[in-house]
mmCIF file of C-alpha atoms in Angstrom:
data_model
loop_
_atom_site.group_PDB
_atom_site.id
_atom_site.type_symbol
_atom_site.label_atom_id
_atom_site.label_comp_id
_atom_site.label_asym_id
_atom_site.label_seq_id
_atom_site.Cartn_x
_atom_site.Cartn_y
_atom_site.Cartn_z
ATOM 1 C CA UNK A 422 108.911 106.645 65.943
ATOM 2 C CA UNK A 423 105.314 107.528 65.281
ATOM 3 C CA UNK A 424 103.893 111.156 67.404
ATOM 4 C CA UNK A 425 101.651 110.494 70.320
ATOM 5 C CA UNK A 426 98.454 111.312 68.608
ATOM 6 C CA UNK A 427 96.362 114.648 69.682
ATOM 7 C CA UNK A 428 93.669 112.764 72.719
ATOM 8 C CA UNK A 429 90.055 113.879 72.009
ATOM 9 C CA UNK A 430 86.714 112.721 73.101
ATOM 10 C CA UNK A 431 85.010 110.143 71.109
ATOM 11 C CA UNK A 432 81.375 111.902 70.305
ATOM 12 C CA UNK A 433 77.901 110.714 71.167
ATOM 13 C CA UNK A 434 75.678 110.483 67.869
ATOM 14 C CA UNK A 435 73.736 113.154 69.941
ATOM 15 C CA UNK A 436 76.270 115.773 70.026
ATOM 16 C CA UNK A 437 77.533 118.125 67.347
ATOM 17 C CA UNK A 438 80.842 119.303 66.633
ATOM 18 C CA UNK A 439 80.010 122.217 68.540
ATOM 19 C CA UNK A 440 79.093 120.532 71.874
ATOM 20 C CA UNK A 441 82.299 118.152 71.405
ATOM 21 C CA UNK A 442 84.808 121.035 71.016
ATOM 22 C CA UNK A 443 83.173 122.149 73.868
ATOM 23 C CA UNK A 444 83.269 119.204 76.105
ATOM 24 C CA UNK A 445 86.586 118.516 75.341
ATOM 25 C CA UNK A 446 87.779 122.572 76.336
ATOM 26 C CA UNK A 447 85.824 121.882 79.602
ATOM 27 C CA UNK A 448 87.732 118.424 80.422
ATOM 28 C CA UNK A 449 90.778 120.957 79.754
ATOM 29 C CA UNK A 450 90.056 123.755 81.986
ATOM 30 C CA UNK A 451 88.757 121.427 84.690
ATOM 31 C CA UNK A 452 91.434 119.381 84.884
ATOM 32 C CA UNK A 453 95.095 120.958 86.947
ATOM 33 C CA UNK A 454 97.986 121.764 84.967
ATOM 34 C CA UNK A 455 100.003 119.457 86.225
ATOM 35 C CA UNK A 456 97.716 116.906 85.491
ATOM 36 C CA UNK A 457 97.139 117.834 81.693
ATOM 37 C CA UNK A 458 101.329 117.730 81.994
ATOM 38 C CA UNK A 459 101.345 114.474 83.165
ATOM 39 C CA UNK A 460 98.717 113.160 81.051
ATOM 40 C CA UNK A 461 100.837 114.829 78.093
ATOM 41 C CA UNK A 462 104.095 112.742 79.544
ATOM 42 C CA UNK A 463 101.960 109.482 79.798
ATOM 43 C CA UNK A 464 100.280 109.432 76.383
ATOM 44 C CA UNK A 465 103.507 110.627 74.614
ATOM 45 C CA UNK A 466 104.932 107.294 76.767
ATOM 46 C CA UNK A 467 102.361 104.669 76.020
ATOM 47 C CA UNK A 468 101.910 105.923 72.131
ATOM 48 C CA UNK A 469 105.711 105.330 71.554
ATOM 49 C CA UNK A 470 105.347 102.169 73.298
ATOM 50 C CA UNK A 471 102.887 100.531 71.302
ATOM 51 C CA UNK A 472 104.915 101.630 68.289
ATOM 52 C CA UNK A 473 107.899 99.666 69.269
ATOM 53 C CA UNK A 474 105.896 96.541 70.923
ATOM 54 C CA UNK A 475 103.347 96.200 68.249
ATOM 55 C CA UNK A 476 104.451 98.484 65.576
ATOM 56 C CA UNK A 477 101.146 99.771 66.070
ATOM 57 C CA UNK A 478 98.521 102.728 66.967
ATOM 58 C CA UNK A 479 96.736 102.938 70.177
ATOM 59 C CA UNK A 480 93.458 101.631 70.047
ATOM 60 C CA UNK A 481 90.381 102.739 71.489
ATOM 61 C CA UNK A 482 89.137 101.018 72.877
ATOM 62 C CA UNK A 483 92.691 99.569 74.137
ATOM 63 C CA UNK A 484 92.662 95.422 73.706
ATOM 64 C CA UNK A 485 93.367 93.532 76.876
ATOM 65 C CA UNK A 486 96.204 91.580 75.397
ATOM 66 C CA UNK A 487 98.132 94.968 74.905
ATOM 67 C CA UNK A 488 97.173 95.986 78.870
ATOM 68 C CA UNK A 489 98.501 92.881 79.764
ATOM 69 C CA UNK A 490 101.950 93.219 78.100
ATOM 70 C CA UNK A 491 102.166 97.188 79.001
ATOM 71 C CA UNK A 492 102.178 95.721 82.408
ATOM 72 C CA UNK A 493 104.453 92.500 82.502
ATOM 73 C CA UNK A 494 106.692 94.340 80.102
ATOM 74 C CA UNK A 495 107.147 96.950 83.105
ATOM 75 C CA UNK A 496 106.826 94.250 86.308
ATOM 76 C CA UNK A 497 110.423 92.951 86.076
ATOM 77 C CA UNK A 498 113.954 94.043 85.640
ATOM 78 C CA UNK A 499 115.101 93.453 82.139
ATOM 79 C CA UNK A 500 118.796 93.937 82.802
ATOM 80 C CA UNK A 501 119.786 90.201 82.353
ATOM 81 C CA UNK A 502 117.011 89.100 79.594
ATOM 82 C CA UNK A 503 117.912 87.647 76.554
ATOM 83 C CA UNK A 504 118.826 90.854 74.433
ATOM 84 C CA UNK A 505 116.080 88.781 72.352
ATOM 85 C CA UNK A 506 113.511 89.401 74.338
ATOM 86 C CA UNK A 507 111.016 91.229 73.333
ATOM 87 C CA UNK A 508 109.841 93.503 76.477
ATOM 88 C CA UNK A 509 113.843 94.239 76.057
ATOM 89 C CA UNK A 510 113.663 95.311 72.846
ATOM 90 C CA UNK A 511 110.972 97.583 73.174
ATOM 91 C CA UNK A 512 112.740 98.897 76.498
ATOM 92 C CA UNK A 513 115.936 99.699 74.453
ATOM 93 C CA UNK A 514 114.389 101.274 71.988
ATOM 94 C CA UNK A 515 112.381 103.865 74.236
ATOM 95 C CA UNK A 516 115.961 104.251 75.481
ATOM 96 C CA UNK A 517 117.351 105.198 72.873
ATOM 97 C CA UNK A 518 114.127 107.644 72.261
ATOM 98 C CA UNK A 519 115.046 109.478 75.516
ATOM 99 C CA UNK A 520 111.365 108.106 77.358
ATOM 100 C CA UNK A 521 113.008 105.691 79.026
ATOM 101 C CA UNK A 522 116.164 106.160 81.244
ATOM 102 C CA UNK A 523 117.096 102.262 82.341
ATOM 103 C CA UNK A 524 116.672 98.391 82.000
ATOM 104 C CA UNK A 525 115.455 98.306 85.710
ATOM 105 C CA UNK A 526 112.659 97.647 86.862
ATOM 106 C CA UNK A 527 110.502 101.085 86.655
ATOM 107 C CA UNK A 528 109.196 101.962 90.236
ATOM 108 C CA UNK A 529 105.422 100.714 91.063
ATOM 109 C CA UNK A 530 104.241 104.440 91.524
ATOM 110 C CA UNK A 531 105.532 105.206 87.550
ATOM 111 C CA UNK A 532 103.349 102.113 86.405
ATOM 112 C CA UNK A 533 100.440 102.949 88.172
ATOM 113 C CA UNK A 534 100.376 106.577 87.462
ATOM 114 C CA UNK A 535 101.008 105.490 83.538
ATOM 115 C CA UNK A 536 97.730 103.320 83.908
ATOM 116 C CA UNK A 537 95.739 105.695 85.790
ATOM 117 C CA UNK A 538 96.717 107.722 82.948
ATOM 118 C CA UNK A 539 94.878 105.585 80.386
ATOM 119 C CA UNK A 540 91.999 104.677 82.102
ATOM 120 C CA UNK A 541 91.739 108.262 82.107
ATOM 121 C CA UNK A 542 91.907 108.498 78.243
ATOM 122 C CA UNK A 543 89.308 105.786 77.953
ATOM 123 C CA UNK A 544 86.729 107.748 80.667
ATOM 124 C CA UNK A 545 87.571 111.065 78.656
ATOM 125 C CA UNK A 546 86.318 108.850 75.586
ATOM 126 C CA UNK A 547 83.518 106.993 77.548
ATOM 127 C CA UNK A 548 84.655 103.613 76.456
ATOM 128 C CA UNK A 549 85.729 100.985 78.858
ATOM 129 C CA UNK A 550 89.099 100.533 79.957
ATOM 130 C CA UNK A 551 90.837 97.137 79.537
ATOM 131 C CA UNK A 552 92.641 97.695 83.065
ATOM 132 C CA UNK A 553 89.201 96.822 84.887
ATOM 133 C CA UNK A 554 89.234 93.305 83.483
ATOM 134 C CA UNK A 555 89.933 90.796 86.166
ATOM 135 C CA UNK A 556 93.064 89.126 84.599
ATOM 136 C CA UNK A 557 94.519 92.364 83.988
ATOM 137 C CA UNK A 558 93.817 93.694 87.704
ATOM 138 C CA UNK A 559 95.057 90.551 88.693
ATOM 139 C CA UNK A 560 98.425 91.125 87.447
ATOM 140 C CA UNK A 561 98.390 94.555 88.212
ATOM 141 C CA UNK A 562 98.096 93.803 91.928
ATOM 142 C CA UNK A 563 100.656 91.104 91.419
ATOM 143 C CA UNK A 564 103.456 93.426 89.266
ATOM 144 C CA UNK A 565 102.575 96.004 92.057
ATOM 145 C CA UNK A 566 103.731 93.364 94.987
ATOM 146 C CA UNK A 567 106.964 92.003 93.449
ATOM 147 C CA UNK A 568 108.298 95.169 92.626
ATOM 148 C CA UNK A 569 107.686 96.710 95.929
ATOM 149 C CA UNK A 570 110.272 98.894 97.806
ATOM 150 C CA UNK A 571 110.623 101.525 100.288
ATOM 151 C CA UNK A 572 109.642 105.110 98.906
ATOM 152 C CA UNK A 573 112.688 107.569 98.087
ATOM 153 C CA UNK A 574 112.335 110.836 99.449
ATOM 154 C CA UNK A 575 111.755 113.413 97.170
ATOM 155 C CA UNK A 576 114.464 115.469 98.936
ATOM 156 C CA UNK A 577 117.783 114.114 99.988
ATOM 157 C CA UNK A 578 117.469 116.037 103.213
ATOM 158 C CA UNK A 579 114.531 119.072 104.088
ATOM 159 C CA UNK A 580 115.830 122.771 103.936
ATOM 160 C CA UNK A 581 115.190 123.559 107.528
ATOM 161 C CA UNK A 582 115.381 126.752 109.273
ATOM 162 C CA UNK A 583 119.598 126.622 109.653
ATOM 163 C CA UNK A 584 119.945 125.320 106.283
ATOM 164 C CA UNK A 585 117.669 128.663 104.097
ATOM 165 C CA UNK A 586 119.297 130.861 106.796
ATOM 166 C CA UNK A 587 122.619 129.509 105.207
ATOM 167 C CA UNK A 588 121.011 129.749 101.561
ATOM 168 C CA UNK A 589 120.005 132.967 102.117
ATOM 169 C CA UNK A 590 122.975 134.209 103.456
ATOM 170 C CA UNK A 591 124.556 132.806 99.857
ATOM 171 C CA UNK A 592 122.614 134.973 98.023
ATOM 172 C CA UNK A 593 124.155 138.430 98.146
ATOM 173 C CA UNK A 594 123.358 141.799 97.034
ATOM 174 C CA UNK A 595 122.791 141.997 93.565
ATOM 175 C CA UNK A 596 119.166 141.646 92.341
ATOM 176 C CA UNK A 597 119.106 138.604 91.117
ATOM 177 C CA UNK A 598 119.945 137.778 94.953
ATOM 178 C CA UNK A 599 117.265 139.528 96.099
ATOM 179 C CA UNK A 600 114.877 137.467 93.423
ATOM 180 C CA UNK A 601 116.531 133.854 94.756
ATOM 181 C CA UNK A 602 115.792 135.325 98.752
ATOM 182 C CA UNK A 603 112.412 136.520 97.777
ATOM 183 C CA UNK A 604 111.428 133.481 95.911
ATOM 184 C CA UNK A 605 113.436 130.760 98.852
ATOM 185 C CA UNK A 606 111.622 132.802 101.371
ATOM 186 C CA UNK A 607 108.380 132.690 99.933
ATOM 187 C CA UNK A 608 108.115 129.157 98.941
ATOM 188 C CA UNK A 609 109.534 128.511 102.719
ATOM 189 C CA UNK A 610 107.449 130.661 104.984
ATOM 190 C CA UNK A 611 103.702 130.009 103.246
ATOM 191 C CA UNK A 612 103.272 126.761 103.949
ATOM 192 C CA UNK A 613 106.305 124.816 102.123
ATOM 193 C CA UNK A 614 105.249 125.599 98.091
ATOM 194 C CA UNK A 615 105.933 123.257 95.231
ATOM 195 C CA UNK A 616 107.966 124.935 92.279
ATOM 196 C CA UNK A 617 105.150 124.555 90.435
ATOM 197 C CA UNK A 618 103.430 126.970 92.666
ATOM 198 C CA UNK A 619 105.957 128.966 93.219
ATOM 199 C CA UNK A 620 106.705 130.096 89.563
ATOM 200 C CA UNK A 621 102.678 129.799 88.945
ATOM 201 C CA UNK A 622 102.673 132.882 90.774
ATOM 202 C CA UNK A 623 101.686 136.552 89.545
ATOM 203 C CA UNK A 624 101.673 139.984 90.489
ATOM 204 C CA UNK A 625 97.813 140.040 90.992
ATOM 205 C CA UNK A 626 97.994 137.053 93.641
ATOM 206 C CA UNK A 627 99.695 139.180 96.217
ATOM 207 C CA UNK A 628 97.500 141.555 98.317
ATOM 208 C CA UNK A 629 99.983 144.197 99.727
ATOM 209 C CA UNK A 630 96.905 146.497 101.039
ATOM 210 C CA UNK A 631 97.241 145.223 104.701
ATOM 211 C CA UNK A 632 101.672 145.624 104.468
ATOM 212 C CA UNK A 633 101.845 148.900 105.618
ATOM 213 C CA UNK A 634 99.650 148.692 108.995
ATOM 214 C CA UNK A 635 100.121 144.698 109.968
ATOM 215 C CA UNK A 636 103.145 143.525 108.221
ATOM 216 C CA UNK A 637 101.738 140.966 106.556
ATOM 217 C CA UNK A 638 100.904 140.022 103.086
ATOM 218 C CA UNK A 639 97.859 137.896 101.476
ATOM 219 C CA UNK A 640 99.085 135.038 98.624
ATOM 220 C CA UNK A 641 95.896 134.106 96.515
ATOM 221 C CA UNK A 642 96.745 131.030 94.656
ATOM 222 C CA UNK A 643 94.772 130.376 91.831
ATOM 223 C CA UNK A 644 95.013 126.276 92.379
ATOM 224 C CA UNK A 645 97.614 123.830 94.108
ATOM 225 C CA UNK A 646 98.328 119.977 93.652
ATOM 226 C CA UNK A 647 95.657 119.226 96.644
ATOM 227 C CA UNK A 648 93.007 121.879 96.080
ATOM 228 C CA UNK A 649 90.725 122.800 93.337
ATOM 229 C CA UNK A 650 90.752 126.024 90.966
ATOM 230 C CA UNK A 651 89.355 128.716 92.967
ATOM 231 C CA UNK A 652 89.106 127.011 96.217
ATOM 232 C CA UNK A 653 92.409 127.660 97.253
ATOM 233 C CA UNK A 654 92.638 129.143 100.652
ATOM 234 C CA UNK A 655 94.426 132.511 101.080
ATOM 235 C CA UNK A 656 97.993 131.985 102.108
ATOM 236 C CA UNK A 657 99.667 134.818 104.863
ATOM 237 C CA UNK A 658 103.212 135.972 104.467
ATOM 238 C CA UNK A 659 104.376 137.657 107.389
ATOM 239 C CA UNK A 660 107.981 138.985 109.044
ATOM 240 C CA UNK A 661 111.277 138.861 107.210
ATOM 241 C CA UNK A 662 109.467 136.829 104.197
ATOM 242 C CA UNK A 663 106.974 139.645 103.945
ATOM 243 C CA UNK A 664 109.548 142.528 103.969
ATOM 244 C CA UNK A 665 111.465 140.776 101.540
ATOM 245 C CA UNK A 666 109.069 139.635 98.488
ATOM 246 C CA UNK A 667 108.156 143.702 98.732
ATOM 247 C CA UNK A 668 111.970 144.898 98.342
ATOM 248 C CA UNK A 669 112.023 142.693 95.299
ATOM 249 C CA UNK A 670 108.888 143.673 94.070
ATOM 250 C CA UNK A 671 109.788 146.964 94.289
ATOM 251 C CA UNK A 672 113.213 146.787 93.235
ATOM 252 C CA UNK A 673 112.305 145.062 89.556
ATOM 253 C CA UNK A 674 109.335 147.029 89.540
ATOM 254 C CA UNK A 675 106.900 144.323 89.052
ATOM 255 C CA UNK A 676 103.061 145.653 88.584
ATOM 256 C CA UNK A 677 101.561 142.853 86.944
ATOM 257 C CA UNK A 678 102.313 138.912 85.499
ATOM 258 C CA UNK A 679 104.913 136.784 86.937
ATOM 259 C CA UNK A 680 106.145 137.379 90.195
ATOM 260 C CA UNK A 681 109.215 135.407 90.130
ATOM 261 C CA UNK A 682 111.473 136.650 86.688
ATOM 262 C CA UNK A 683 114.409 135.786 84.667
ATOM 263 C CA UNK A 684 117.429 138.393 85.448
ATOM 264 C CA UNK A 685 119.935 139.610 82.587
ATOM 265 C CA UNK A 686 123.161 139.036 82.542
ATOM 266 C CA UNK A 687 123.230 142.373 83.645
ATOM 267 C CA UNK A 688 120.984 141.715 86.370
ATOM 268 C CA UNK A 689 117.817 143.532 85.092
ATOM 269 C CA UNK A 690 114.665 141.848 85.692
ATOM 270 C CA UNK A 691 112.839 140.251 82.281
ATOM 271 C CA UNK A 692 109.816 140.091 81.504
ATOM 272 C CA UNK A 693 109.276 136.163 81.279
ATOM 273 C CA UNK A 694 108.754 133.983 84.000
ATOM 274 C CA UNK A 695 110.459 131.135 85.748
ATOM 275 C CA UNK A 696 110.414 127.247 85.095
ATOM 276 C CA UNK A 697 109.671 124.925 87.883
ATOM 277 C CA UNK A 698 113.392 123.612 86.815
ATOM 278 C CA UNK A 699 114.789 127.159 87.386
ATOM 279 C CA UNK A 700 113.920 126.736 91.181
ATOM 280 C CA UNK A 701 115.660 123.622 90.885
ATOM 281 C CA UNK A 702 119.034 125.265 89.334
ATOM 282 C CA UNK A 703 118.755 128.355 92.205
ATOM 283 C CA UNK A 704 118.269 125.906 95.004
ATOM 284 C CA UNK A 705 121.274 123.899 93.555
ATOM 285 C CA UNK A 706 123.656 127.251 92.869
ATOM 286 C CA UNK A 707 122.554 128.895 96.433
ATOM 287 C CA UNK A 708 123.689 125.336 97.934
ATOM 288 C CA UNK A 709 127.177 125.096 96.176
ATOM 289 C CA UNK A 710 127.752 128.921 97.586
ATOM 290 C CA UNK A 711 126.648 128.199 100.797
ATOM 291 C CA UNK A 712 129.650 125.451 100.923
ATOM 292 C CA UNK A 713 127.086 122.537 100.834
ATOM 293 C CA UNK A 714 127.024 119.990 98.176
ATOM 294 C CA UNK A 715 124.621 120.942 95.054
ATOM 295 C CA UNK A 716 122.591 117.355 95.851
ATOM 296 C CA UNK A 717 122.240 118.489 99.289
ATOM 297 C CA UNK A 718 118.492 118.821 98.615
ATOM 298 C CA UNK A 719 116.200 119.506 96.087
ATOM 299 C CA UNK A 720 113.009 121.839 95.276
ATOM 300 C CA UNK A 721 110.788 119.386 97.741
ATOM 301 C CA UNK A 722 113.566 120.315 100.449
ATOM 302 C CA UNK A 723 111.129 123.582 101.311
ATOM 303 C CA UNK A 724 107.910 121.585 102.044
ATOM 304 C CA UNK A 725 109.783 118.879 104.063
ATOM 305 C CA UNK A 726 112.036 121.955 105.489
ATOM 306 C CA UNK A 727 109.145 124.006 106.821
ATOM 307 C CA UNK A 728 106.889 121.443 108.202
ATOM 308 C CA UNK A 729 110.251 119.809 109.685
ATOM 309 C CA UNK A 730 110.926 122.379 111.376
ATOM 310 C CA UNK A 731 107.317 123.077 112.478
ATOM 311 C CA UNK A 732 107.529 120.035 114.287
ATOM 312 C CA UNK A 733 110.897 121.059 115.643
ATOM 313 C CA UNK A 734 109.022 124.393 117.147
ATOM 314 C CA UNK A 735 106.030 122.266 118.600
ATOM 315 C CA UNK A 736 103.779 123.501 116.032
ATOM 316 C CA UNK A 737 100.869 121.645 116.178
ATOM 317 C CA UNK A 738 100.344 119.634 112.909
ATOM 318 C CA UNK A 739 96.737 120.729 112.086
ATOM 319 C CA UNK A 740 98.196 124.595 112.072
ATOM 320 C CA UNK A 741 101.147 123.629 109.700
ATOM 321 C CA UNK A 742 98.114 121.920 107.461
ATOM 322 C CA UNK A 743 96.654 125.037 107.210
ATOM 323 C CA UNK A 744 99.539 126.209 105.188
ATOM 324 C CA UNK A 745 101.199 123.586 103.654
ATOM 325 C CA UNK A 746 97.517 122.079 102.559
ATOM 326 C CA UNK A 747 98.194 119.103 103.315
ATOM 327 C CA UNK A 748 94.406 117.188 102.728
ATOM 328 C CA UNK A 749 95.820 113.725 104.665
ATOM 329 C CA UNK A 750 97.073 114.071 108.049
ATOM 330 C CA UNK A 751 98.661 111.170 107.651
ATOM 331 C CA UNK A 752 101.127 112.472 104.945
ATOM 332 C CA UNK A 753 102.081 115.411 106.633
ATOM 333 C CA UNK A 754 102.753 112.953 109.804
ATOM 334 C CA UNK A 755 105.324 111.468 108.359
ATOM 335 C CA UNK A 756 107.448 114.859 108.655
ATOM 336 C CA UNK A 757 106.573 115.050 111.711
ATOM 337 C CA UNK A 758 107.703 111.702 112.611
ATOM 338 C CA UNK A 759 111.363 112.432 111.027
ATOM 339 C CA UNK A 760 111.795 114.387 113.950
ATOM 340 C CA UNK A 761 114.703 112.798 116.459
ATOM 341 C CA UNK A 762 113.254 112.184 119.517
ATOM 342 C CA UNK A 763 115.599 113.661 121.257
ATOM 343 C CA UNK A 764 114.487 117.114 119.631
ATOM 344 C CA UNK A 765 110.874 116.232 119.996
ATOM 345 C CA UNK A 766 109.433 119.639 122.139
ATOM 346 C CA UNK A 767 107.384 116.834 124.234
ATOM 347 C CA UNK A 768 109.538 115.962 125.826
ATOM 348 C CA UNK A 769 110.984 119.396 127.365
ATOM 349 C CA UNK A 770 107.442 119.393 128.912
ATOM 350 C CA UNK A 771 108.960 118.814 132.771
ATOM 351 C CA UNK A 772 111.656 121.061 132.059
#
């Protein structure tokens, strides 16, 4: 199977080779991480698709007849075609390629983000994108319709005050203990981080100047999923969570890069930092210890977990926005709606 090829901007007759290395750094640098990962995934996706539908390069810009099949091919479950088919075919062999994990039906949200993805490669270009023609919208809307079904949670169940009491009570003395309760607490307490967040963060982002005489410590995140680089509010740390990211600062003496390391086998801090999948594998070990099962939740579990359990406190939703940074209200209502009723603080209001 052929390599996704390297995506660079297609050049203006005006600009030199100069102004298009530059343009295409500052598409780079403007653009999140996470996006320029995702973009990665995508293009690495539709490339090796193309090469087993059409046996083919992408083209740019992309034909409509190859939007069209990139989105019937992906509108219907191919478990029972004719092992014939050809949308089967090609889904067999990105199986076997490791890009695609089943014959089902792929979930709307994966085919849009895919497209979005490559209309994005044709604006970066400044060519048109065959996925604004009106048959291929058409079908779009349509393949988004039949395959509709109720979101999955990210987390099985949200890591709520009881359950990273019990996680932290599973992490013990040693320091890589004090790294997982440093790390649990801190993704917890600010707001409800991502992984990606969490592990994106450095010695230099935490202000411990104001520790001493308040008790509280300043997080300055260079960029999350929902807010642009440098315009990421600061984020407070305060209490237990506080007290605890400075024992394990001090404790692997950290003065600078990652705040959130690898420990040895002989549990010595190292000097690289951690994966977003690392959270993943703590969250899972801390769960088996704690006597829960290790699907129990997942890395999402903190953000649903804290503003949970802000609605379980009667926080009021706009103050639990100013942490979690939540831009729609109506996303972070739907925590806040998980809520029984029966635990809603509302309705203690008569006593």
């Amino acid at each position: 199977m052929k390599q996704a090829p390297a995506l660079s901007l297609a050049r203006p007759a005006a600009l030199s080779d100069a102004d298009e290395a530059a343009l295409t750094d500052l598409y780079v640098r403007g653009t999140p991480a996470n996006t320029l990962r995702a973009y990665e995934r995508d293009l690495i996706y539709i490339t090796a698709w193309a090469d087993a539908a059409f046996e083919k390069p992408l083209s740019w810009p992309e034909a409509e007849a190859v939007a069209l099949r990139f989105i019937l091919d992906h509108a219907r479950d191919l478990s029972d075609a004719n092992p014939q088919d050809p949308a089967r075919a090609t889904a067999e062999t990105l199986i076997a390629a490791g890009l695609r994990k089943t014959l089902a039906c792929p979930a709307p949200s994966t085919l849009d983000r895919r497209i979005a993805s490559w209309r994005a490669f044709h604006r970066m270009k400044n060519i048109d994108s065959p996925f604004d023609a009106p048959l291929v919208k058409q079908a779009r809307a349509k393949a988004r319709r039949a395959a509709a079904r109720p979101p999955a949670p990210k987390s099985a169940r949200p890591i709520t005050r009881e359950v990273l009491e019990a996680l932290l009570e599973a992490c013990g003395p040693s320091l890589r203990g004090l790294r997982d309760r440093a790390l649990l607490m801190t993704g917890w307490a600010s707001g409800g981080r991502r992984r990606s967040e969490i592990v994106g963060l450095r010695r230099e982002d935490v202000d411990l100047a104001p520790f001493d005489a308040e008790g509280l410590i300043w997080l300055n995140m260079l960029e999350t999923k929902t807010t642009m680089q440098g315009k990421t509010p600061r984020l407070v740390l305060k209490g237990r969570a506080a007290r605890t990211l400075v024992a394990w600062i001090d404790a692997a003496e950290i003065t600078e890069g990652p705040l959130f390391r690898a420990i040895s086998k002989a549990d010595r801090p190292l000097p690289r930092g951690l994966s977003p999948d690392a959270v993943y594998q703590i969250i899972k070990r801390r769960l088996l210890l704690a006597g829960l099962p290790e699907d129990y939740a997942t890395p999402h579990g903190l953000r649903s977990g804290f503003l949970t359990q802000a609605a379980l406190d009667g926080a009021p939703i706009q103050a639990a926005m100013r942490l979690s940074l939540h831009r729609s209200v109506a996303q972070a209502q739907k925590y806040y709606d998980d809520v029984e009723i029966t635990e809603n603080p509302a309705t203690d209001l008569l006593g």
